[in-house]
Coordinates of C-alpha atoms in Angstrom, one line a residue:
M1 CA 68.3 72.5 124.5
A2 CA 67.9 75.7 126.7
N3 CA 65.0 76.8 124.5
K4 CA 63.3 73.4 125.0
Q5 CA 63.8 73.6 128.8
Q6 CA 62.3 77.1 128.9
Y7 CA 59.3 75.9 126.8
N8 CA 58.8 72.9 129.2
K9 CA 58.9 75.3 132.2
N10 CA 56.3 77.5 130.6
T11 CA 54.1 74.5 130.1
M12 CA 54.6 73.3 133.7
M13 CA 53.7 76.8 135.0
S14 CA 50.5 76.8 133.0
N15 CA 49.5 73.3 134.3
E16 CA 50.4 74.0 137.9
L17 CA 48.7 77.4 138.2
G18 CA 45.7 76.6 136.0
K19 CA 46.2 79.6 133.8
L20 CA 48.7 80.8 131.2
P21 CA 51.8 82.6 132.3
P22 CA 52.3 86.2 131.3
Q23 CA 52.8 86.5 127.5
V24 CA 52.2 88.8 124.5
L25 CA 52.2 86.5 121.4
D26 CA 50.9 89.2 119.1
L27 CA 53.8 91.5 120.1
E28 CA 56.3 88.7 119.7
E29 CA 55.0 88.2 116.1
A30 CA 55.1 91.9 115.4
V31 CA 58.7 92.2 116.6
L32 CA 59.9 89.2 114.5
G33 CA 58.0 90.6 111.5
A34 CA 59.6 94.0 111.9
L35 CA 63.0 92.5 112.1
M36 CA 62.5 90.9 108.7
L37 CA 61.1 94.1 107.2
E38 CA 63.7 96.7 108.1
K39 CA 67.4 96.0 108.1
D40 CA 68.3 98.4 111.0
A41 CA 65.6 97.2 113.3
F42 CA 67.8 94.6 115.0
V43 CA 70.2 97.2 116.3
Q44 CA 67.4 98.8 118.4
I45 CA 66.6 95.6 120.4
S46 CA 69.8 93.5 120.2
E47 CA 70.9 94.4 123.7
L48 CA 67.5 93.9 125.2
L49 CA 66.1 90.6 123.8
K50 CA 67.5 87.1 123.8
P51 CA 65.8 84.0 122.3
E52 CA 64.7 82.7 125.8
H53 CA 62.8 85.9 126.4
F54 CA 60.1 84.9 123.8
Y55 CA 57.3 82.8 125.2
K56 CA 56.5 80.7 122.2
E57 CA 59.2 78.1 121.3
A58 CA 58.8 78.7 117.5
H59 CA 59.5 82.4 118.1
Q60 CA 62.7 81.5 120.0
F61 CA 64.0 79.5 117.1
I62 CA 63.1 82.3 114.6
Y63 CA 64.9 85.0 116.7
Q64 CA 67.9 82.7 117.0
A65 CA 68.1 82.4 113.2
I66 CA 67.9 86.2 112.9
M67 CA 70.7 86.6 115.4
N68 CA 72.8 84.1 113.5
L69 CA 72.3 86.1 110.3
E70 CA 73.2 89.4 112.0
A71 CA 76.4 87.8 113.4
Q72 CA 77.4 86.7 109.9
E73 CA 76.5 90.2 108.5
Q74 CA 74.0 88.6 106.2
P75 CA 70.7 90.3 105.1
V76 CA 67.7 89.5 107.2
D77 CA 64.4 88.9 105.4
M78 CA 61.7 86.2 105.1
L79 CA 63.8 84.1 102.6
T80 CA 67.1 84.2 104.5
V81 CA 65.5 83.5 107.8
T82 CA 63.7 80.5 106.2
Q83 CA 67.0 79.2 104.8
E84 CA 68.8 79.6 108.2
L85 CA 66.0 77.7 110.0
K86 CA 66.4 74.9 107.4
R87 CA 70.1 74.8 108.1
L88 CA 69.4 74.6 111.9
G89 CA 66.9 71.8 111.3
K90 CA 64.1 73.9 112.9
I91 CA 61.9 74.8 109.9
E92 CA 59.3 72.2 110.6
E93 CA 59.2 73.0 114.3
V94 CA 58.3 76.6 113.7
G95 CA 55.4 75.7 111.4
G96 CA 57.2 75.8 108.0
A97 CA 58.0 78.6 105.6
F98 CA 54.4 79.7 105.5
Y99 CA 54.5 80.6 109.2
V100 CA 57.6 82.7 108.7
S101 CA 56.2 84.5 105.7
Q102 CA 52.9 85.4 107.4
L103 CA 54.8 87.1 110.3
T104 CA 55.7 90.1 108.1
S105 CA 52.0 90.8 107.6
K106 CA 51.6 91.3 111.4
V107 CA 53.2 94.8 111.3
A108 CA 53.6 97.6 108.9
S109 CA 56.9 99.0 110.1
A110 CA 59.5 98.8 112.8
A111 CA 58.6 102.2 114.2
H112 CA 57.6 100.9 117.7
I113 CA 59.8 97.8 117.9
E114 CA 61.7 99.0 120.9
F115 CA 58.5 99.6 122.9
H116 CA 57.2 96.2 121.9
A117 CA 60.5 94.5 122.8
R118 CA 60.4 96.0 126.3
I119 CA 56.9 94.6 126.9
I120 CA 58.2 91.1 125.8
W121 CA 61.1 91.5 128.2
Q122 CA 58.8 92.5 131.1
K123 CA 56.6 89.5 130.5
F124 CA 59.7 87.3 130.6
L125 CA 60.6 88.8 134.0
Q126 CA 57.1 88.1 135.3
R127 CA 57.4 84.4 134.1
R128 CA 60.8 84.1 135.8
M129 CA 59.5 85.5 139.1
I130 CA 56.6 83.1 139.0
E131 CA 58.9 80.2 138.2
I132 CA 61.4 81.1 140.9
S133 CA 58.7 81.6 143.5
S134 CA 57.1 78.2 142.6
E135 CA 60.4 76.4 143.0
L136 CA 61.1 78.2 146.3
Q137 CA 57.6 77.3 147.5
T138 CA 58.2 73.7 146.8
K139 CA 61.5 73.7 148.6
A140 CA 60.1 75.5 151.5
Y141 CA 57.8 72.5 152.2
D142 CA 60.9 70.2 152.3
D143 CA 62.1 69.8 155.9
G144 CA 65.4 68.4 154.6
I145 CA 66.5 71.7 153.2
D146 CA 68.2 74.1 155.5
V147 CA 66.2 77.4 155.7
N148 CA 69.4 79.5 155.6
D149 CA 70.5 77.8 152.4
L150 CA 67.0 78.4 151.0
L151 CA 67.2 82.1 151.9
E152 CA 70.6 82.4 150.3
E153 CA 69.3 80.7 147.1
A154 CA 66.4 83.1 147.0
E155 CA 68.6 86.1 147.5
S156 CA 71.1 85.1 144.8
T157 CA 68.4 84.2 142.3
F158 CA 66.5 87.4 142.6
F159 CA 69.8 89.4 142.8
M160 CA 70.9 88.0 139.4
L161 CA 67.5 88.6 138.0
S162 CA 67.5 92.2 139.1
Q163 CA 71.1 92.7 137.8
G164 CA 70.1 91.5 134.4
S165 CA 67.1 93.8 134.3
M166 CA 69.2 97.0 134.9
K167 CA 69.8 98.4 131.4
R168 CA 71.3 101.9 130.9
E169 CA 71.3 103.7 127.6
A170 CA 74.1 105.7 126.1
V171 CA 73.4 109.5 126.4
Q172 CA 74.6 112.4 124.3
I173 CA 77.5 114.1 126.0
N174 CA 75.9 117.5 126.5
P175 CA 74.0 116.8 129.8
V176 CA 77.0 114.9 131.1
I177 CA 79.3 117.9 130.5
Q178 CA 76.7 120.1 132.3
E179 CA 76.8 117.7 135.3
A180 CA 80.6 117.7 135.3
I181 CA 80.6 121.6 135.3
D182 CA 78.0 121.7 138.1
R183 CA 80.3 119.4 140.2
I184 CA 83.3 121.7 139.6
K185 CA 81.2 124.7 140.7
V186 CA 80.2 122.9 143.9
A187 CA 83.9 122.1 144.6
A188 CA 84.8 125.7 144.0
A189 CA 82.1 127.0 146.3
R190 CA 83.3 124.8 149.1
G191 CA 86.7 126.6 149.2
D192 CA 88.6 123.6 150.5
G193 CA 89.4 122.2 147.1
L194 CA 87.4 119.0 147.8
S195 CA 85.0 117.6 145.3
G196 CA 84.2 114.5 147.2
V197 CA 83.6 113.2 150.8
A198 CA 86.4 114.5 153.1
S199 CA 88.3 111.8 154.9
G200 CA 89.4 114.3 157.6
F201 CA 93.1 113.7 156.9
T202 CA 94.5 116.9 155.4
A203 CA 97.4 115.5 153.3
L204 CA 95.2 112.6 152.0
D205 CA 92.4 114.9 151.0
R206 CA 94.8 117.1 149.2
I207 CA 95.7 114.2 146.9
T208 CA 92.3 112.6 146.5
S209 CA 90.1 115.8 146.6
G210 CA 88.0 113.7 149.0
W211 CA 86.6 110.2 148.3
Q212 CA 84.7 110.5 145.1
G213 CA 81.1 109.5 144.5
S214 CA 80.7 106.2 142.6
A215 CA 84.3 105.2 143.4
L216 CA 85.3 101.9 144.9
I217 CA 88.2 102.4 147.3
I218 CA 90.2 99.4 148.7
I219 CA 92.1 99.9 152.0
A220 CA 94.4 96.9 152.3
A221 CA 96.9 95.8 154.9
R222 CA 98.2 92.8 156.8
P223 CA 96.4 91.9 160.0
A224 CA 97.1 94.2 163.1
M225 CA 98.2 97.0 160.8
G226 CA 95.2 99.2 161.7
K227 CA 92.7 98.9 158.9
T228 CA 89.7 99.1 161.2
A229 CA 91.3 101.9 163.3
F230 CA 91.9 103.9 160.1
V231 CA 88.3 103.7 158.8
L232 CA 86.9 104.4 162.3
S233 CA 89.2 107.5 162.7
M234 CA 87.9 108.6 159.3
T235 CA 84.3 107.9 160.2
R236 CA 84.6 109.9 163.4
Q237 CA 85.9 112.9 161.5
M238 CA 83.4 112.6 158.7
A239 CA 80.4 112.3 161.0
L240 CA 81.5 114.7 163.8
N241 CA 83.5 117.4 161.9
H242 CA 81.7 117.4 158.6
K243 CA 78.2 116.0 159.5
I244 CA 78.5 113.4 156.7
P245 CA 76.2 110.3 157.2
V246 CA 78.3 107.2 157.1
A247 CA 77.2 103.5 157.0
I248 CA 79.6 100.9 158.4
F249 CA 79.1 97.2 157.8
S250 CA 81.2 95.2 160.2
L251 CA 81.5 91.6 159.3
E252 CA 84.3 90.9 161.9
M253 CA 83.4 92.9 165.0
S254 CA 80.1 93.3 166.8
N255 CA 78.3 96.7 167.0
V256 CA 79.3 97.1 170.6
E257 CA 83.0 96.4 169.9
L258 CA 83.0 98.9 167.1
V259 CA 81.3 101.6 169.2
N260 CA 83.8 100.9 172.0
R261 CA 86.6 101.7 169.6
L262 CA 84.9 105.0 168.7
V263 CA 84.4 105.8 172.4
V264 CA 88.1 105.2 173.2
S265 CA 89.1 107.4 170.2
E266 CA 86.7 110.2 171.2
T267 CA 87.2 110.2 175.0
E268 CA 91.0 109.5 174.8
L269 CA 90.6 107.1 177.7
S270 CA 92.4 103.8 178.0
A271 CA 90.8 101.0 176.1
D272 CA 91.6 98.6 178.9
K273 CA 90.0 100.9 181.5
I274 CA 86.9 101.3 179.4
K275 CA 86.7 97.5 178.9
K276 CA 86.9 96.8 182.6
G277 CA 84.9 99.9 183.7
N278 CA 87.8 100.8 185.9
L279 CA 87.5 104.6 185.7
A280 CA 88.3 107.3 188.2
P281 CA 85.5 109.9 189.0
Y282 CA 87.1 112.5 186.7
E283 CA 87.3 109.9 183.9
W284 CA 83.6 109.1 184.3
E285 CA 83.0 112.8 183.9
Q286 CA 85.3 112.9 180.8
L287 CA 83.5 109.9 179.4
D288 CA 80.0 111.4 180.0
H289 CA 81.0 114.8 178.5
K290 CA 82.8 113.6 175.3
I291 CA 80.5 110.8 174.5
Q292 CA 77.7 113.3 173.9
N293 CA 79.4 114.1 170.6
L294 CA 78.9 110.5 169.4
I295 CA 75.3 110.1 170.6
D296 CA 73.7 112.1 167.7
A297 CA 76.4 111.4 165.2
P298 CA 75.1 110.3 161.7
I299 CA 76.9 106.9 161.9
F300 CA 74.9 103.8 161.1
V301 CA 76.4 100.4 162.1
D302 CA 75.4 97.0 160.9
D303 CA 77.2 93.9 162.2
T304 CA 75.4 91.2 160.1
A305 CA 77.8 88.2 159.9
G306 CA 78.4 86.6 156.5
L307 CA 76.8 89.5 154.7
S308 CA 75.9 88.8 151.1
V309 CA 76.2 91.3 148.3
F310 CA 72.4 91.0 147.8
E311 CA 71.7 91.9 151.5
L312 CA 74.3 94.7 151.3
R313 CA 72.7 96.3 148.3
A314 CA 69.2 96.2 149.9
K315 CA 70.4 97.7 153.2
C316 CA 72.4 100.5 151.4
R317 CA 69.4 101.4 149.2
R318 CA 67.3 101.7 152.3
L319 CA 69.9 103.8 154.2
K320 CA 70.4 106.0 151.2
K321 CA 66.6 106.7 151.0
Q322 CA 66.1 107.1 154.7
H323 CA 69.3 108.9 155.9
D324 CA 71.0 110.0 152.6
I325 CA 74.3 108.2 153.5
Q326 CA 77.3 109.7 151.7
C327 CA 79.8 107.0 152.4
I328 CA 79.7 103.2 152.8
I329 CA 82.5 101.3 154.6
I330 CA 82.8 97.5 154.6
D331 CA 85.0 95.7 157.1
Y332 CA 86.1 93.6 155.4
L333 CA 85.7 92.3 151.8
Q334 CA 86.9 88.7 152.2
L335 CA 84.3 88.0 154.9
M336 CA 81.5 88.7 152.4
N337 CA 79.9 86.1 150.3
A338 CA 78.4 86.1 146.8
S339 CA 75.0 85.1 148.0
G340 CA 74.9 81.5 146.8
M341 CA 75.9 82.3 143.2
S342 CA 77.8 79.0 143.0
P343 CA 81.1 80.4 141.6
G344 CA 83.7 77.9 140.5
N345 CA 86.2 78.9 143.3
R346 CA 86.9 81.5 146.0
Q347 CA 88.8 83.7 143.6
E348 CA 85.8 83.9 141.3
E349 CA 83.5 84.6 144.3
V350 CA 85.8 87.6 145.3
S351 CA 85.6 88.8 141.8
I352 CA 81.8 88.8 141.9
I353 CA 81.9 90.6 145.2
S354 CA 84.2 93.4 144.0
R355 CA 82.2 93.9 140.8
S356 CA 79.0 94.1 142.9
L357 CA 80.6 96.7 145.2
K358 CA 81.6 98.8 142.2
G359 CA 78.1 98.5 140.8
L360 CA 76.7 99.6 144.2
A361 CA 79.0 102.7 144.3
K362 CA 77.8 103.7 140.8
E363 CA 74.1 103.1 141.6
L364 CA 74.0 105.2 144.8
D365 CA 76.7 107.6 143.6
V366 CA 78.6 107.4 146.9
P367 CA 82.1 106.2 147.7
V368 CA 82.3 102.5 148.8
I369 CA 85.3 101.9 151.0
A370 CA 86.1 98.2 151.4
L371 CA 88.9 96.8 153.7
S372 CA 90.9 93.9 152.3
Q373 CA 93.5 91.5 153.6
L374 CA 97.0 91.1 152.0
N375 CA 98.7 87.8 151.4
R376 CA 101.8 86.7 153.3
G377 CA 104.2 87.8 150.6
V378 CA 104.9 91.0 152.6
E379 CA 106.2 89.0 155.6
S380 CA 108.8 87.1 153.5
R381 CA 110.5 90.3 152.2
A382 CA 113.3 92.0 154.1
G383 CA 113.9 95.6 155.1
N384 CA 111.5 98.5 155.3
E385 CA 111.2 98.8 151.5
G386 CA 110.5 95.1 151.3
K387 CA 107.8 95.3 153.9
R388 CA 105.9 98.0 151.9
P389 CA 102.8 96.4 150.4
Q390 CA 102.5 96.1 146.6
L391 CA 99.4 95.6 144.4
S392 CA 100.5 92.0 143.8
D393 CA 100.0 91.4 147.5
L394 CA 96.2 91.8 147.3
R395 CA 94.7 88.6 148.6
E396 CA 92.6 86.1 146.6
S397 CA 91.8 88.0 143.4
G398 CA 93.3 90.3 140.9
A399 CA 89.8 91.5 140.2
I400 CA 90.0 93.6 143.3
E401 CA 92.8 95.7 141.8
Q402 CA 91.0 95.8 138.5
D403 CA 87.6 96.9 139.8
A404 CA 88.9 99.5 142.3
D405 CA 89.2 103.1 141.5
M406 CA 91.7 103.5 144.2
V407 CA 93.9 101.1 146.2
C408 CA 95.5 102.3 149.4
F409 CA 97.8 100.3 151.7
I410 CA 98.5 100.9 155.4
H411 CA 102.1 100.5 156.3
R412 CA 103.5 100.9 159.8
P413 CA 107.3 100.2 159.8
E414 CA 107.3 100.1 163.6
Y415 CA 105.2 96.9 163.5
Y416 CA 108.2 95.2 161.9
R417 CA 110.6 96.7 164.5
I418 CA 111.8 99.2 162.0
T419 CA 112.2 102.4 163.9
E420 CA 114.2 104.7 161.6
D421 CA 114.1 105.5 157.9
E422 CA 117.1 105.7 155.6
Q423 CA 117.9 109.2 156.8
G424 CA 117.8 108.3 160.4
N425 CA 114.4 109.9 161.1
S426 CA 112.2 108.3 163.7
L427 CA 109.4 106.1 162.4
I428 CA 108.0 105.3 165.9
G429 CA 104.3 106.1 166.0
M430 CA 104.3 106.8 162.3
A431 CA 102.1 105.3 159.5
E432 CA 102.1 105.5 155.8
I433 CA 99.0 105.5 153.6
I434 CA 100.4 104.3 150.3
I435 CA 98.1 105.2 147.4
A436 CA 99.2 102.5 144.9
K437 CA 96.4 103.0 142.4
H438 CA 94.5 106.2 141.7
R439 CA 92.4 106.1 138.6
A440 CA 91.5 109.8 138.8
G441 CA 94.7 111.3 140.1
P442 CA 98.3 110.8 141.2
T443 CA 99.8 108.1 143.4
A444 CA 101.6 109.2 146.6
D445 CA 102.5 108.2 150.1
V446 CA 100.9 110.1 153.0
R447 CA 102.4 110.1 156.5
L448 CA 100.0 110.0 159.4
R449 CA 100.5 109.5 163.1
F450 CA 99.2 106.3 164.7
R451 CA 98.3 106.4 168.4
S452 CA 98.0 102.7 169.3
E453 CA 96.7 103.5 172.8
L454 CA 93.7 105.1 171.3
A455 CA 93.5 103.0 168.1
R456 CA 93.4 106.3 166.2
F457 CA 95.1 107.7 163.1
Q458 CA 95.5 111.5 162.9
D459 CA 97.3 114.2 161.0
V460 CA 100.9 114.7 162.2
E461 CA 100.9 117.6 164.6
E462 CA 102.3 121.0 163.5
D463 CA 105.9 121.3 164.7
M464 CA 108.3 124.1 165.0
F465 CA 111.2 124.2 162.6
D466 CA 114.3 126.3 162.8
D467 CA 114.2 128.7 159.9
G468 CA 118.0 129.1 159.9
G469 CA 117.7 132.8 160.8
G470 CA 117.4 132.6 164.5
G471 CA 113.6 132.3 164.4
F472 CA 111.1 129.6 163.9
S473 CA 108.6 128.9 161.2
Q474 CA 105.6 126.7 161.6
E475 CA 104.6 124.3 158.9
P476 CA 102.1 121.5 158.7
A477 CA 104.0 118.3 159.4
A478 CA 101.4 116.1 157.7
Q479 CA 103.2 115.2 154.5
S480 CA 102.5 113.6 151.1
L481 CA 105.5 112.0 149.5
P482 CA 106.1 110.9 146.0
S483 CA 104.9 107.3 145.6
K484 CA 107.5 104.6 145.8
M485 CA 105.2 102.0 144.3
N486 CA 106.8 102.2 140.9
S487 CA 110.3 103.2 141.8
G488 CA 111.6 100.2 143.6
G489 CA 112.1 102.3 146.7
E490 CA 114.9 104.4 145.3
D491 CA 113.3 107.8 145.9
G492 CA 114.7 109.4 149.0
A493 CA 112.2 110.4 151.7
P494 CA 112.4 114.1 152.7
N495 CA 113.9 114.9 156.1
L496 CA 111.3 114.7 158.8
P497 CA 111.6 116.0 162.4
D498 CA 112.4 113.5 165.1
F499 CA 108.9 113.1 166.5
P500 CA 108.4 112.1 170.1
D501 CA 107.5 108.5 170.9
M502 CA 103.7 108.6 171.1
N503 CA 103.6 104.9 171.9
A504 CA 105.9 104.9 174.9
G505 CA 104.5 102.5 177.5
F506 CA 102.2 100.8 175.1
D507 CA 102.3 97.6 173.2
K508 CA 103.5 98.3 169.7
D509 CA 101.8 95.2 168.4
M510 CA 98.4 95.9 169.8
P511 CA 96.0 94.3 167.3
F512 CA 94.0 97.3 166.0

């Protein structure tokens, strides 16, 4: 049925445009003939060609018969293909046994079958583009169709066509090993032990070795836990301290709101004062002085609402080419759409989005960091350990966990009015970054300080510890702890100093 529809579309295209669609019948005949001459020829093109890629309907039926024989591990030759066509009831439609037999005279060997198959594939793509464009042109004249719906349909159709056209061949391991060694040498030359993009958080970078190229990283948390604040703190350090170009796609906040957050974090001025413009003269000077750091920062912000995966991919390709972006941040995943791909349900749509984000990371060889919401299961559990997010709390789709190379949760016990851990250490102003999945390394919990008045995460300051001998030793207080994700919360946390309350006088539930 599908073959018949394709044939009718080809005929319609020919009639409407007054000329034949792109085609190479002689190469189609040569490919089919070669498949019946040499038993190993099919292996070379099996991943490239499908029956509908042939222009002539008879060739579609013959190729389908060859595929059937290969699937049954039966020999493929003129006689077996003829018998299979008879079994399918298509022998007369292809022109009888004579037509099948004369195909083998069209080619001497299968030496160039892959090259010929690629040309057939290219002609198919050309026909599809003509067909899609013709349908869109017809719909564009219809005033009853919403233009945004039409744009979405065009995006999704061409996106799926381009996805299907991206074929990668397996390569011998030697050049891959060389590339791996080159990356190790680059990491060694840096001297900081990082092989990826630095997040700017010391303990986190120690575990991850930086966000790795081609990785999909999910940062998940309940609302008001600080997802946006975390990635903005990270963006600020990447761009200002390490001069790393970063692209931020904000589907929830406008560009101005996002930049205001960065301004508050950089100037350390009150968010309320900046919002109202109620600044003292010295604060205006402070604003003018510190904002200079941000003006030339390699941060690229896009606040397109309802961004589709097709639009995202196009925008990121352009940013990579023009500004060599090294990290992509999306705030947040559930606000994206699958560009009119008509999935069966929202869970399927989220699966399409997560797969597309992973594909984008691999294509551009940059880390893609996507924020994600958690479901309400966290709220129903009691105690600090109960409030700690789990992989099963990821909202709407298990595909997010499956596609991600790393899943990190943000947990702030103080938000749930939990102010001390099991050992009595203060948790006020503290946050945990829970690395629950790490495909290329260990899982762990990293403690950071969260300053709600600045909507900023930062390494825990260095504190003085009594060394027991009458003196003091200075140690970095930013800590990475063994992960509790698989322990049921039974590992004891190490003793931490009683940190001062950094949030005194501020609303602990400020929605950052």
